Coordinates of C-alpha atoms in Angstrom, one line a residue:
X1 CA -14.3 12.8 25.4
X2 CA -17.4 15.1 23.9
X3 CA -14.8 16.5 21.4
X4 CA -13.5 13.6 19.9
X5 CA -14.5 12.2 16.7
X6 CA -17.1 9.3 16.6
X7 CA -14.3 6.8 15.6
X8 CA -12.1 7.5 18.7
X9 CA -14.9 6.9 21.1
X10 CA -15.8 3.9 19.6
X11 CA -12.3 2.7 19.9
X12 CA -11.9 4.1 23.3
X13 CA -15.1 2.7 24.5
X14 CA -13.8 -1.1 23.3
X15 CA -10.4 -0.4 24.9
X16 CA -8.7 -0.4 21.4
X17 CA -5.5 1.8 21.5
X18 CA -3.0 2.6 18.8
X19 CA -0.2 0.7 20.6
X20 CA -2.0 -2.6 19.6
X21 CA -4.1 -1.6 16.8
X22 CA -2.6 1.6 14.8
X23 CA -3.8 3.6 11.8
X24 CA -7.8 2.8 12.4
X25 CA -8.6 6.2 13.6
X26 CA -7.5 9.4 11.1
X27 CA -5.7 10.3 14.4
X28 CA -2.6 9.2 16.0
X29 CA -3.8 10.4 19.3
X30 CA -7.5 9.3 20.6
X31 CA -7.6 11.0 24.1
X32 CA -5.6 14.4 23.9
X33 CA -6.6 15.4 27.3
X34 CA -5.0 12.4 28.8
X35 CA -2.0 12.4 26.6
X36 CA -1.6 16.1 27.7
X37 CA -1.4 15.0 31.4
X38 CA 1.1 12.7 30.7
X39 CA 3.2 14.9 28.8
X40 CA 3.1 17.6 31.6
X41 CA 3.9 14.6 34.1
X42 CA 7.0 13.8 32.0
X43 CA 8.1 17.4 31.7
X44 CA 11.5 16.9 33.8
X45 CA 12.6 14.1 31.7
X46 CA 11.7 16.1 28.5
X47 CA 13.6 19.1 29.5
X48 CA 16.6 17.0 30.3
X49 CA 16.4 15.4 27.1
X50 CA 16.2 18.7 25.1
X51 CA 19.1 20.1 27.0
X52 CA 21.3 16.9 26.8
X53 CA 24.3 17.2 24.3
X54 CA 24.1 15.2 21.3
X55 CA 26.2 12.0 20.6
X56 CA 26.6 8.7 21.9
X57 CA 25.0 5.4 20.7
X58 CA 22.0 6.1 18.5
X59 CA 18.6 5.4 20.0
X60 CA 15.3 5.0 18.4
X61 CA 13.5 6.1 21.5
X62 CA 14.2 7.4 25.0
X63 CA 12.6 7.5 28.1
X64 CA 10.6 10.4 30.0
X65 CA 8.3 9.2 32.6
X66 CA 5.3 7.6 30.7
X67 CA 6.6 8.8 27.5
X68 CA 8.9 7.9 24.9
X69 CA 10.9 10.5 22.8
X70 CA 12.3 9.8 19.5
X71 CA 15.5 11.8 18.9
X72 CA 15.9 10.8 15.3
X73 CA 12.6 12.8 14.7
X74 CA 13.9 16.1 15.5
X75 CA 12.9 18.9 12.8
X76 CA 14.1 22.3 12.8
X77 CA 11.6 24.7 11.0
X78 CA 11.5 28.5 11.3
X79 CA 12.5 29.2 15.0
X80 CA 11.0 25.9 16.2
X81 CA 12.5 22.4 17.2
X82 CA 10.3 19.6 17.1
X83 CA 10.5 15.8 18.3
X84 CA 8.0 13.1 18.3
X85 CA 6.7 12.0 21.5
X86 CA 4.4 8.9 22.5
X87 CA 2.9 8.0 25.3
X88 CA 4.3 4.3 25.9
X89 CA 1.0 2.5 27.1
X90 CA -1.2 3.7 24.7
X91 CA 0.6 5.1 21.7
X92 CA -1.0 8.2 21.7
X93 CA 1.5 10.5 20.0
X94 CA 2.3 14.3 19.3
X95 CA 4.8 17.0 18.4
X96 CA 7.1 18.3 21.3
X97 CA 7.9 21.9 20.2
X98 CA 10.7 23.9 21.6
X99 CA 11.4 27.5 21.2
X100 CA 9.8 30.1 18.9
X101 CA 6.1 31.8 19.1
X102 CA 3.3 29.8 19.3
X103 CA 3.4 27.3 16.6
X104 CA 0.6 27.7 13.8
X105 CA -0.7 24.1 14.2
X106 CA -4.1 22.9 15.3
X107 CA -4.4 21.8 18.9
X108 CA -0.9 23.3 20.0
X109 CA -0.9 24.1 23.9
X110 CA 1.7 25.7 25.9
X111 CA 3.4 23.6 28.3
X112 CA 5.6 26.5 29.8
X113 CA 9.3 26.6 30.0
X114 CA 9.4 27.4 26.4
X115 CA 7.8 24.2 25.2
X116 CA 4.6 23.4 23.2
X117 CA 2.7 20.3 22.5
X118 CA 0.8 19.3 19.3
X119 CA -1.2 16.4 19.6
X120 CA -1.0 14.5 16.2
X121 CA -4.6 15.0 15.0
X122 CA -5.8 14.3 11.5
X123 CA -6.9 18.2 11.0
X124 CA -3.1 19.3 11.8
X125 CA -1.5 17.1 9.0
X126 CA -1.9 19.4 6.0
X127 CA -0.7 22.4 8.0
X128 CA 2.3 20.9 9.0
X129 CA 3.2 19.9 5.4
X130 CA 2.4 23.1 4.4
X131 CA 4.6 24.8 7.1
X132 CA 7.4 22.4 6.1
X133 CA 7.4 22.8 2.6
X134 CA 7.1 26.7 2.8
X135 CA 10.2 26.5 5.0
X136 CA 12.2 23.7 2.8
X137 CA 11.1 22.8 -0.5
X138 CA 13.8 19.7 -0.4
X139 CA 12.0 18.4 2.7
X140 CA 11.1 14.6 2.5
X141 CA 8.8 14.2 5.8
X142 CA 6.0 13.8 3.4
X143 CA 5.5 11.7 0.5
X144 CA 6.3 14.1 -2.5
X145 CA 6.0 13.7 -6.3
X146 CA 9.5 14.4 -7.5
X147 CA 12.9 12.8 -8.3
X148 CA 13.3 9.6 -9.8
X149 CA 9.8 8.5 -8.5
X150 CA 8.4 10.2 -12.1
X151 CA 10.0 7.4 -14.0
X152 CA 11.0 4.5 -11.9
X153 CA 10.3 2.6 -8.4
X154 CA 9.3 -0.3 -6.4
X155 CA 5.8 -0.2 -4.9
X156 CA 5.8 -1.6 -1.6
X157 CA 2.4 -2.6 -0.4
X158 CA 1.0 -4.8 2.6
X159 CA -2.4 -6.0 3.0
X160 CA -2.7 -6.2 7.0
X161 CA -0.2 -4.2 9.2
X162 CA 1.9 -1.2 9.4
X163 CA 4.9 -3.5 10.7
X164 CA 6.9 -3.5 7.3
X165 CA 7.6 0.2 7.3
X166 CA 10.8 0.3 9.2
X167 CA 12.3 -2.4 6.9
X168 CA 11.3 -0.2 3.9
X169 CA 13.1 2.6 5.6
X170 CA 16.1 0.7 6.1
X171 CA 16.2 -0.8 2.6
X172 CA 15.8 2.9 1.2
X173 CA 18.6 4.6 3.5
X174 CA 21.0 2.0 2.6
X175 CA 20.7 1.8 -1.3
X176 CA 20.0 5.9 -1.4
X177 CA 16.6 4.6 -3.4
X178 CA 13.5 6.3 -3.8
X179 CA 10.6 3.9 -3.6
X180 CA 7.1 3.9 -3.5
X181 CA 7.1 3.4 0.2
X182 CA 3.5 3.2 1.0
X183 CA 1.0 1.5 -1.3
X184 CA -2.6 0.2 -0.6
X185 CA -5.7 -0.6 -2.5
X186 CA -8.3 2.2 -1.6
X187 CA -11.0 1.3 -0.5
X188 CA -10.7 -2.3 -1.2
X189 CA -8.1 -2.9 1.5
X190 CA -8.5 0.2 3.7
X191 CA -11.6 1.8 5.1
X192 CA -12.3 4.7 2.9
X193 CA -14.5 6.4 5.8
X194 CA -14.4 5.4 9.5
X195 CA -18.2 6.9 9.7
X196 CA -19.3 4.4 7.0
X197 CA -17.5 1.6 9.1
X198 CA -19.3 2.7 12.1
X199 CA -22.7 2.7 10.3
X200 CA -22.1 -0.7 8.6
X201 CA -22.0 0.7 5.2
X202 CA -19.0 -1.0 3.8
X203 CA -19.4 -3.6 1.2
X204 CA -18.2 -6.9 -0.2
X205 CA -15.4 -6.3 -3.0
X206 CA -14.2 -8.6 -5.7
X207 CA -11.1 -10.3 -5.3
X208 CA -10.6 -12.3 -8.6
X209 CA -7.4 -13.9 -7.5
X210 CA -9.1 -15.7 -5.1
X211 CA -12.4 -16.3 -7.0
X212 CA -14.5 -14.6 -4.5
X213 CA -15.6 -11.4 -2.4
X214 CA -13.9 -10.0 0.3
X215 CA -15.2 -7.3 2.8
X216 CA -14.3 -3.7 2.1
X217 CA -11.3 -2.5 4.4
X218 CA -10.4 -5.9 5.3
X219 CA -7.1 -4.6 6.3
X220 CA -8.4 -3.1 9.5
X221 CA -7.0 0.5 9.1
X222 CA -8.3 3.8 7.6
X223 CA -6.7 5.6 4.5
X224 CA -6.3 8.4 6.7
X225 CA -5.0 6.8 9.5
X226 CA -2.5 4.8 7.3
X227 CA -1.5 8.2 5.6
X228 CA -0.8 9.7 9.0
X229 CA 0.9 6.6 10.6
X230 CA 3.2 6.2 7.7
X231 CA 4.4 9.7 7.9
X232 CA 4.8 9.4 11.5
X233 CA 6.6 6.2 11.3
X234 CA 9.3 7.5 9.0
X235 CA 9.7 10.6 10.8
X236 CA 10.3 8.7 14.0
X237 CA 13.2 6.8 12.6
X238 CA 14.8 9.8 11.1
X239 CA 14.3 9.0 7.6
X240 CA 13.7 12.7 6.7
X241 CA 17.2 13.3 7.5
X242 CA 18.3 10.9 4.4
X243 CA 16.7 13.5 2.0
X244 CA 15.4 10.6 -0.3
X245 CA 11.8 11.5 -1.6
X246 CA 9.2 8.7 -1.1
X247 CA 6.2 7.9 -2.6
X248 CA 2.7 6.8 -1.4
X249 CA 0.5 5.3 -4.1
X250 CA -3.4 5.3 -3.7
X251 CA -3.5 1.9 -5.4
X252 CA -6.5 0.8 -7.5
X253 CA -8.5 4.0 -7.4
X254 CA -12.3 2.8 -8.7
X255 CA -13.3 5.2 -11.4
X256 CA -17.0 5.0 -12.1
X257 CA -19.7 2.1 -11.2
X258 CA -20.9 2.3 -7.6
X259 CA -18.0 4.5 -6.7
X260 CA -19.6 7.8 -8.1
X261 CA -21.6 8.1 -4.9
X262 CA -18.3 8.1 -2.7
X263 CA -16.2 9.8 -5.1
X264 CA -15.7 13.0 -2.8
X265 CA -14.8 10.8 0.4
X266 CA -12.2 8.9 -1.6
X267 CA -10.7 12.1 -3.2
X268 CA -10.1 13.7 0.5
X269 CA -9.0 10.7 1.9
X270 CA -6.2 10.3 -0.8
X271 CA -5.3 13.8 -0.8
X272 CA -1.8 13.1 0.8
X273 CA -1.0 10.3 -2.1
X274 CA 1.9 11.5 -4.3
X275 CA 0.9 8.7 -6.9
X276 CA -2.6 7.6 -8.0
X277 CA -3.6 4.7 -9.9
X278 CA -6.9 5.1 -11.7
X279 CA -8.7 1.8 -12.1
X280 CA -11.2 1.9 -14.9
X281 CA -12.8 -1.6 -14.3
X282 CA -15.9 -0.5 -12.1
X283 CA -17.0 1.6 -14.9
X284 CA -15.9 -0.9 -17.5
X285 CA -18.1 -3.3 -15.7
X286 CA -21.4 -1.5 -16.2
X287 CA -20.5 -0.3 -19.6
X288 CA -22.6 -2.3 -22.3
X289 CA -21.0 -4.6 -24.6
X290 CA -21.2 -3.5 -28.3
X291 CA -21.6 -7.1 -30.0
X292 CA -22.3 -5.7 -33.5
X293 CA -21.1 -2.9 -35.9
X294 CA -24.3 -1.5 -35.9
X295 CA -24.4 -1.3 -31.8
X296 CA -20.8 0.4 -32.1
X297 CA -21.9 3.0 -34.7
X298 CA -24.8 3.8 -32.4
X299 CA -22.8 4.4 -29.5
X300 CA -19.9 6.3 -31.3
X301 CA -22.6 8.5 -32.5
X302 CA -24.6 9.2 -29.2
X303 CA -21.0 9.8 -27.4
X304 CA -20.1 12.4 -30.1
X305 CA -16.8 10.6 -30.3
X306 CA -15.5 11.5 -33.7
X307 CA -13.4 14.4 -32.7
X308 CA -11.6 12.8 -30.4
X309 CA -11.4 9.4 -32.3
X310 CA -9.5 11.7 -35.0
X311 CA -7.0 12.8 -32.5
X312 CA -6.3 9.2 -31.1
X313 CA -5.9 8.0 -34.8
X314 CA -3.6 10.5 -35.7
X315 CA -1.6 10.3 -32.6
X316 CA -1.0 6.4 -33.7
X317 CA -0.2 7.1 -37.2
X318 CA 3.3 8.2 -36.8
X319 CA 4.2 5.0 -34.4
X320 CA 3.4 2.8 -37.4
X321 CA 0.4 1.3 -35.5
X322 CA -3.5 1.0 -36.9
X323 CA -6.5 -0.7 -35.6
X324 CA -9.2 -2.0 -37.8
X325 CA -11.8 0.5 -38.0
X326 CA -14.5 -1.4 -36.3
X327 CA -12.2 -2.8 -33.7
X328 CA -11.0 0.8 -32.9
X329 CA -14.4 2.4 -32.5
X330 CA -15.5 -0.6 -30.4
X331 CA -12.5 -0.1 -28.2
X332 CA -12.8 3.6 -28.0
X333 CA -16.6 3.9 -27.2
X334 CA -15.9 1.1 -24.5
X335 CA -13.4 3.1 -22.8
X336 CA -14.6 6.8 -23.2
X337 CA -17.2 6.8 -20.4
X338 CA -14.6 5.5 -18.2
X339 CA -12.1 8.0 -19.3
X340 CA -14.6 10.8 -19.0
X341 CA -15.1 9.8 -15.4
X342 CA -11.3 9.6 -14.8
X343 CA -11.0 13.2 -16.0
X344 CA -13.9 14.2 -13.5
X345 CA -11.9 12.3 -10.7
X346 CA -8.6 13.8 -11.6
X347 CA -9.9 17.3 -11.4
X348 CA -11.5 16.6 -8.0
X349 CA -7.9 15.5 -6.7
X350 CA -6.5 18.6 -8.2
X351 CA -9.4 20.7 -6.5
X352 CA -8.9 19.1 -3.1
X353 CA -4.9 19.6 -3.3
X354 CA -5.4 23.3 -4.0
X355 CA -7.7 23.6 -0.9
X356 CA -5.4 21.8 1.4
X357 CA -1.8 22.6 0.3
X358 CA 0.1 26.3 -0.2
X359 CA 2.8 24.9 -2.2
X360 CA 2.8 23.5 -6.0
X361 CA 5.1 21.0 -4.8
X362 CA 2.7 19.8 -2.0
X363 CA -0.2 19.9 -4.5
X364 CA 1.8 17.4 -7.3
X365 CA 0.9 14.0 -7.8
X366 CA 1.9 11.1 -10.5
X367 CA -0.9 9.3 -12.4
X368 CA -1.1 5.9 -13.5
X369 CA -3.7 4.3 -16.1
X370 CA -4.5 0.7 -15.1
X371 CA -5.7 -1.3 -18.0
X372 CA -4.9 -4.4 -17.0
X373 CA -8.5 -5.1 -16.2
X374 CA -9.6 -5.1 -20.1
X375 CA -10.1 -8.6 -21.8
X376 CA -6.9 -10.4 -23.1
X377 CA -3.3 -9.5 -23.2
X378 CA -2.5 -5.9 -23.8
X379 CA -1.5 -5.2 -27.7
X380 CA 0.6 -2.4 -28.6
X381 CA -2.2 -0.9 -30.5
X382 CA -4.9 -1.2 -27.4
X383 CA -2.0 0.5 -25.2
X384 CA -1.4 3.3 -27.8
X385 CA -5.0 4.0 -28.2
X386 CA -5.5 4.2 -24.2
X387 CA -2.6 6.6 -23.7
X388 CA -3.4 8.8 -26.7
X389 CA -7.0 9.2 -25.6
X390 CA -5.7 10.1 -22.2
X391 CA -3.7 12.8 -23.8
X392 CA -6.5 14.0 -26.0
X393 CA -8.6 14.4 -22.7
X394 CA -5.6 16.4 -21.2
X395 CA -4.6 14.1 -18.5
X396 CA -0.8 13.8 -17.9
X397 CA -0.2 9.7 -17.3
X398 CA 3.4 9.1 -15.8
X399 CA 2.9 5.0 -15.8
X400 CA 0.3 2.7 -17.5
X401 CA -0.1 -0.9 -16.5
X402 CA -0.8 -3.0 -19.4
X403 CA -1.9 -6.9 -19.1
X404 CA 1.1 -8.7 -19.7
X405 CA 0.3 -12.0 -18.4
X406 CA 1.4 -11.8 -15.0
X407 CA 0.0 -14.1 -12.5
X408 CA 0.0 -13.2 -8.9
X409 CA 2.8 -15.0 -7.1
X410 CA 3.9 -17.1 -10.1
X411 CA 6.9 -16.6 -12.3
X412 CA 6.3 -16.0 -15.8
X413 CA 7.4 -19.0 -17.5
X414 CA 9.2 -17.9 -20.6
X415 CA 11.7 -15.0 -20.3
X416 CA 12.4 -14.8 -24.0
X417 CA 8.5 -14.5 -24.8
X418 CA 8.3 -11.8 -21.8
X419 CA 11.0 -9.7 -23.5
X420 CA 9.2 -9.7 -26.7
X421 CA 5.9 -8.6 -25.1
X422 CA 7.5 -6.0 -22.9
X423 CA 9.9 -4.8 -25.8
X424 CA 6.8 -4.1 -28.1
X425 CA 4.7 -2.2 -24.9
X426 CA 7.7 -0.3 -23.9
X427 CA 8.3 1.2 -27.5
X428 CA 4.7 2.6 -27.1
X429 CA 5.2 3.7 -23.6
X430 CA 8.1 5.4 -24.5
X431 CA 6.6 7.2 -27.3
X432 CA 4.5 8.9 -24.9
X433 CA 6.8 9.5 -22.2
X434 CA 5.4 7.0 -19.7
X435 CA 6.7 4.0 -17.7
X436 CA 5.2 0.6 -17.4
X437 CA 3.8 -0.5 -14.2
X438 CA 4.1 -4.1 -13.7
X439 CA 1.0 -5.1 -11.5
X440 CA 0.8 -8.7 -9.7
X441 CA 4.8 -8.1 -9.4
X442 CA 5.2 -10.3 -6.3
X443 CA 6.9 -13.6 -6.7
X444 CA 8.4 -13.3 -10.2
X445 CA 12.0 -15.0 -10.9
X446 CA 14.9 -13.1 -10.9
X447 CA 15.1 -13.5 -14.9
X448 CA 11.6 -12.0 -15.1
X449 CA 12.7 -8.8 -12.9
X450 CA 15.8 -8.6 -15.3
X451 CA 13.9 -8.8 -18.3
X452 CA 11.6 -5.8 -17.2
X453 CA 14.4 -3.6 -15.8
X454 CA 16.8 -4.1 -18.8
X455 CA 14.3 -3.6 -21.6
X456 CA 12.7 -0.3 -19.8
X457 CA 16.2 0.9 -19.1
X458 CA 14.6 1.1 -15.5
X459 CA 11.7 2.9 -16.4
X460 CA 9.1 0.8 -14.4
X461 CA 7.4 0.2 -11.5
X462 CA 7.2 -3.4 -9.9
X463 CA 4.1 -3.4 -7.7
X464 CA 4.5 -5.9 -4.7
X465 CA 2.2 -6.6 -2.0
X466 CA 1.3 -9.9 -1.0
X467 CA 4.8 -10.9 -0.5
X468 CA 5.1 -8.7 2.7
X469 CA 2.4 -10.6 4.4
X470 CA 3.9 -14.0 3.3
X471 CA 7.1 -12.7 5.2
X472 CA 5.4 -12.3 8.4
X473 CA 4.4 -16.0 8.2
X474 CA 7.9 -16.9 7.4
X475 CA 9.2 -14.8 10.6
X476 CA 6.6 -16.4 12.7
X477 CA 7.3 -19.9 11.4
X478 CA 10.9 -19.7 12.2
X479 CA 10.7 -17.6 15.7
X480 CA 11.5 -19.6 19.0
X481 CA 9.0 -17.7 21.0
X482 CA 6.0 -19.7 21.8
X483 CA 3.5 -16.9 21.2
X484 CA 4.9 -16.4 17.7
X485 CA 4.3 -20.4 17.3
X486 CA 1.0 -20.0 18.7
X487 CA -0.2 -17.0 16.1
X488 CA 1.5 -18.9 13.3
X489 CA -0.2 -22.3 13.6
X490 CA -3.5 -20.5 14.1
X491 CA -2.9 -18.7 11.2
X492 CA -1.8 -21.4 8.9
X493 CA -4.7 -23.6 10.0
X494 CA -7.1 -20.6 9.1
X495 CA -5.8 -20.7 5.6
X496 CA -6.1 -24.5 5.4
X497 CA -9.6 -24.3 6.3
X498 CA -10.3 -21.9 3.8
X499 CA -8.5 -23.9 1.1
X500 CA -10.8 -27.0 1.9
X501 CA -13.9 -24.7 2.0
X502 CA -13.1 -23.0 -1.3
X503 CA -12.1 -26.8 -2.9
X504 CA -15.8 -27.7 -2.5
X505 CA -17.5 -24.4 -3.1
X506 CA -20.5 -24.2 -5.1
X507 CA -19.1 -21.3 -7.1
X508 CA -16.8 -22.9 -10.0
X509 CA -14.2 -19.9 -10.0
X510 CA -13.5 -20.4 -6.4
X511 CA -13.4 -24.0 -6.5
X512 CA -10.9 -23.7 -9.2
X513 CA -8.5 -21.6 -7.6
X514 CA -8.7 -23.4 -4.4
X515 CA -7.7 -26.5 -5.9
X516 CA -4.7 -25.0 -8.1
X517 CA -3.6 -23.6 -4.7
X518 CA -3.8 -26.9 -2.9
X519 CA -2.1 -29.1 -5.9
X520 CA 0.6 -26.5 -5.8
X521 CA 1.2 -27.1 -2.2
X522 CA 1.4 -30.9 -2.8
X523 CA 3.7 -30.5 -5.8
X524 CA 5.9 -28.3 -3.5
X525 CA 6.1 -31.0 -1.0
X526 CA 6.7 -33.6 -3.9
X527 CA 3.5 -35.2 -3.0
X528 CA 0.6 -36.6 -5.1
X529 CA -2.8 -35.0 -5.0
X530 CA -4.4 -38.0 -6.1
X531 CA -7.7 -38.9 -4.0
X532 CA -7.1 -35.5 -2.0
X533 CA -10.4 -34.3 -3.7
X534 CA -12.5 -37.0 -2.9
X535 CA -14.4 -35.2 -0.2
X536 CA -13.5 -32.4 2.5
X537 CA -12.7 -35.0 4.9
X538 CA -10.0 -36.5 2.6
X539 CA -8.6 -33.1 1.8
X540 CA -8.5 -32.1 5.2
X541 CA -6.8 -35.4 6.2
X542 CA -4.2 -35.1 3.4
X543 CA -3.3 -31.2 4.2
X544 CA -3.2 -32.2 7.7
X545 CA -0.3 -34.7 7.0
X546 CA 1.8 -31.8 5.5
X547 CA 4.2 -29.8 7.7
X548 CA 2.7 -26.0 7.9
X549 CA 4.9 -24.0 5.8
X550 CA 4.4 -20.3 4.7
X551 CA 5.6 -21.6 1.0
X552 CA 2.2 -23.6 0.5
X553 CA 0.4 -21.5 -2.1
X554 CA -3.1 -21.7 -0.2
X555 CA -1.4 -19.9 2.6
X556 CA 0.2 -17.3 0.4
X557 CA -3.1 -16.5 -1.3
X558 CA -5.6 -16.6 1.8
X559 CA -3.3 -15.1 4.4
X560 CA -4.4 -11.7 4.7
X561 CA -8.0 -12.6 5.3
X562 CA -6.8 -13.7 8.8
X563 CA -6.0 -10.5 10.1
X564 CA -9.4 -9.2 11.0
X565 CA -11.1 -12.5 11.2
X566 CA -12.9 -12.4 14.3
X567 CA -11.7 -15.3 16.8
X568 CA -9.9 -16.6 13.6
X569 CA -13.0 -17.9 12.1
X570 CA -13.4 -18.2 8.3
X571 CA -17.1 -17.2 8.6
X572 CA -16.1 -14.0 10.3
X573 CA -13.8 -12.1 8.0
X574 CA -13.2 -8.4 8.0
X575 CA -14.8 -7.9 11.3
X576 CA -14.5 -4.4 12.2
X577 CA -15.7 -5.0 15.8
X578 CA -13.9 -5.9 19.2
X579 CA -13.3 -9.4 18.1
X580 CA -12.0 -8.5 14.6
X581 CA -9.4 -5.9 16.1
X582 CA -8.7 -8.3 19.0
X583 CA -7.3 -10.5 16.3
X584 CA -5.4 -7.8 14.4
X585 CA -3.8 -7.1 17.7
X586 CA -2.1 -10.5 17.9
X587 CA 0.3 -9.2 15.0
X588 CA 1.4 -6.2 17.1
X589 CA 2.3 -8.5 20.0
X590 CA 4.6 -10.4 18.2
X591 CA 8.1 -10.9 19.9
X592 CA 11.2 -8.9 19.1
X593 CA 12.5 -12.1 17.5
X594 CA 9.9 -12.2 15.0
X595 CA 10.2 -8.5 14.3
X596 CA 13.7 -8.8 13.5
X597 CA 12.9 -11.9 11.1
X598 CA 10.5 -10.1 9.5
X599 CA 12.3 -6.8 9.1
X600 CA 15.3 -9.1 7.5
X601 CA 12.5 -10.7 5.2
X602 CA 11.2 -7.3 3.9
X603 CA 14.2 -5.5 3.5
X604 CA 15.8 -8.6 1.9
X605 CA 13.4 -8.9 -0.4
X606 CA 13.4 -5.3 -1.6
X607 CA 17.2 -5.8 -2.0
X608 CA 16.5 -8.5 -4.4
X609 CA 14.0 -6.6 -6.5
X610 CA 16.2 -3.4 -6.5
X611 CA 19.2 -5.6 -7.7
X612 CA 17.6 -7.7 -10.4
X613 CA 15.7 -4.9 -11.9
X614 CA 18.8 -2.8 -12.1
X615 CA 17.4 -0.1 -9.9
X616 CA 20.5 -0.6 -7.4
X617 CA 24.1 -1.8 -8.6
X618 CA 25.3 -5.2 -7.2
X619 CA 28.2 -4.0 -5.0
X620 CA 25.8 -1.9 -3.0
X621 CA 23.3 -4.6 -2.6
X622 CA 25.9 -6.8 -1.6
X623 CA 27.1 -4.6 1.2
X624 CA 23.5 -4.1 2.3
X625 CA 22.9 -7.8 2.6
X626 CA 26.2 -8.3 4.6
X627 CA 24.8 -5.3 6.9
X628 CA 21.5 -6.8 7.1
X629 CA 22.7 -10.4 8.1
X630 CA 25.1 -9.2 10.8
X631 CA 22.3 -7.3 12.9
X632 CA 21.8 -9.9 15.9
X633 CA 18.6 -8.5 17.4
X634 CA 15.7 -6.1 16.9
X635 CA 17.3 -3.4 19.1
X636 CA 20.3 -3.5 16.8
X637 CA 18.0 -3.3 13.6
X638 CA 16.5 0.0 15.1
X639 CA 19.9 1.4 16.0
X640 CA 21.1 0.8 12.6
X641 CA 18.1 2.5 11.1
X642 CA 18.5 5.5 12.9
X643 CA 22.3 5.8 12.8

């Protein structure tokens, strides 16, 4: 194992394998030598598979000795025919290559009989992308920045596992709809650098919606591992045969602040993303507040802002928008340092892609400007000023995320008011040729989504993430399998403990959020919260009297913290050691019943979003719902996925 990377030695030394802990390492093969031996031992079965006639009942996988081979992953490129093969016990994976000369991919070895094996190592991912796109520019094995994704999508994120991807693929193929099918905050949710993890250099990051901080990389996987695993997961189920472009959003890409020092790692890790969300909040947090006209004037002069400011004002005038001079200059000098750093980051993304990828299509990516962290709700004037500044600096923006008053996991209370707000902002967005990104998109009402879709004429993205963790809670709570029930009870109990701790925390923000979540749970059950907050003991007793439900708001808000909590403890969050990953493995050991319930929950919610926003028509959604409901077990779901 001397040639393996440090993270692989770490995982193998702890007995952690891809089968039960995927996407931690950038590689999808931790032990290439042992994997090659398993493939050689399974050659008779692999050769028989390759020679067999196509047809019969669709299958997700077929057995060949110690291996699984995935028929739907079949790829033709040049003179080669490729399939994904996987060692069943460990999850180590590679490409089985038939025909042709030696394939120009790193690590390829000859197996004899006209076969080659390419272990799925991170270093081989860019060469594979280049090979496929050079041969077929319409290839959809990798996320790409083209098609309808340039103006509309649903962003499908998850904060804890890779288990949602098959359901996302199923929904896309049933609707014929491109989605941002892989979305994660980096580095907030993912490990941006596995060496930093091993060296204990990860930090605490703020999570405002729970009123506290959370360990960096709390999802338990690396950005490279998640990228690699997503590509191969969609390949294994044959999604590339649909020719439907799909996207990968590197969400909440932090600009400035402490992230200046790790900028190159972030850029390298996110090189395969087809969509970057630039989050200005780290730089804005360290930008001085300009409280007086004199301070604004000094900053304006020091930043040499007059030429750019003139361009911005000139761009706003034809739109019938204007900002009071002092307010305009205050906004301008506050934003300008962050925007200059955005330009620098964008140039770094372009450089890395030129170095890695050989086709223009492979280098392309969409950009979203996130301004929902600016104080208050975003006015049309502020939105226009931000977009005009980006335009003046030469950055092409495809999506913009204003602050419109969405709260995570709560419906917007007034559809009439929402329509007025979105109409005013969308008028500006259309003038700049951009679409609106609706952040905090989970848990809104059908009416909310309908307003967003109608006003923007489907030129929008709805970002959802927390919903898909919730759907796992629903699946486990409904499963009849005893292991699933045990996991559900432990998981719910963990969130209940966090709610009690938070409700009596010294930090007033954390306490306020926790009490809101608890009160919502009591209201959901038609119970009064009177007396519940008298003491921690009183609250614990009151919450224990409730039947565990994934619809309790404290479960919805805190559930993602459980996945890497060592031994399920509220004091051991984000543990990147053996205890944390043993906890994560519990989710990959759920029953087939739970997996089916989860797939139906995820796919069903995507169908709901697609219909209410108008991204898919009602008859097609209805047909998909009927088909989904008829699937009797997880094997049937997988067969339908690859059919």
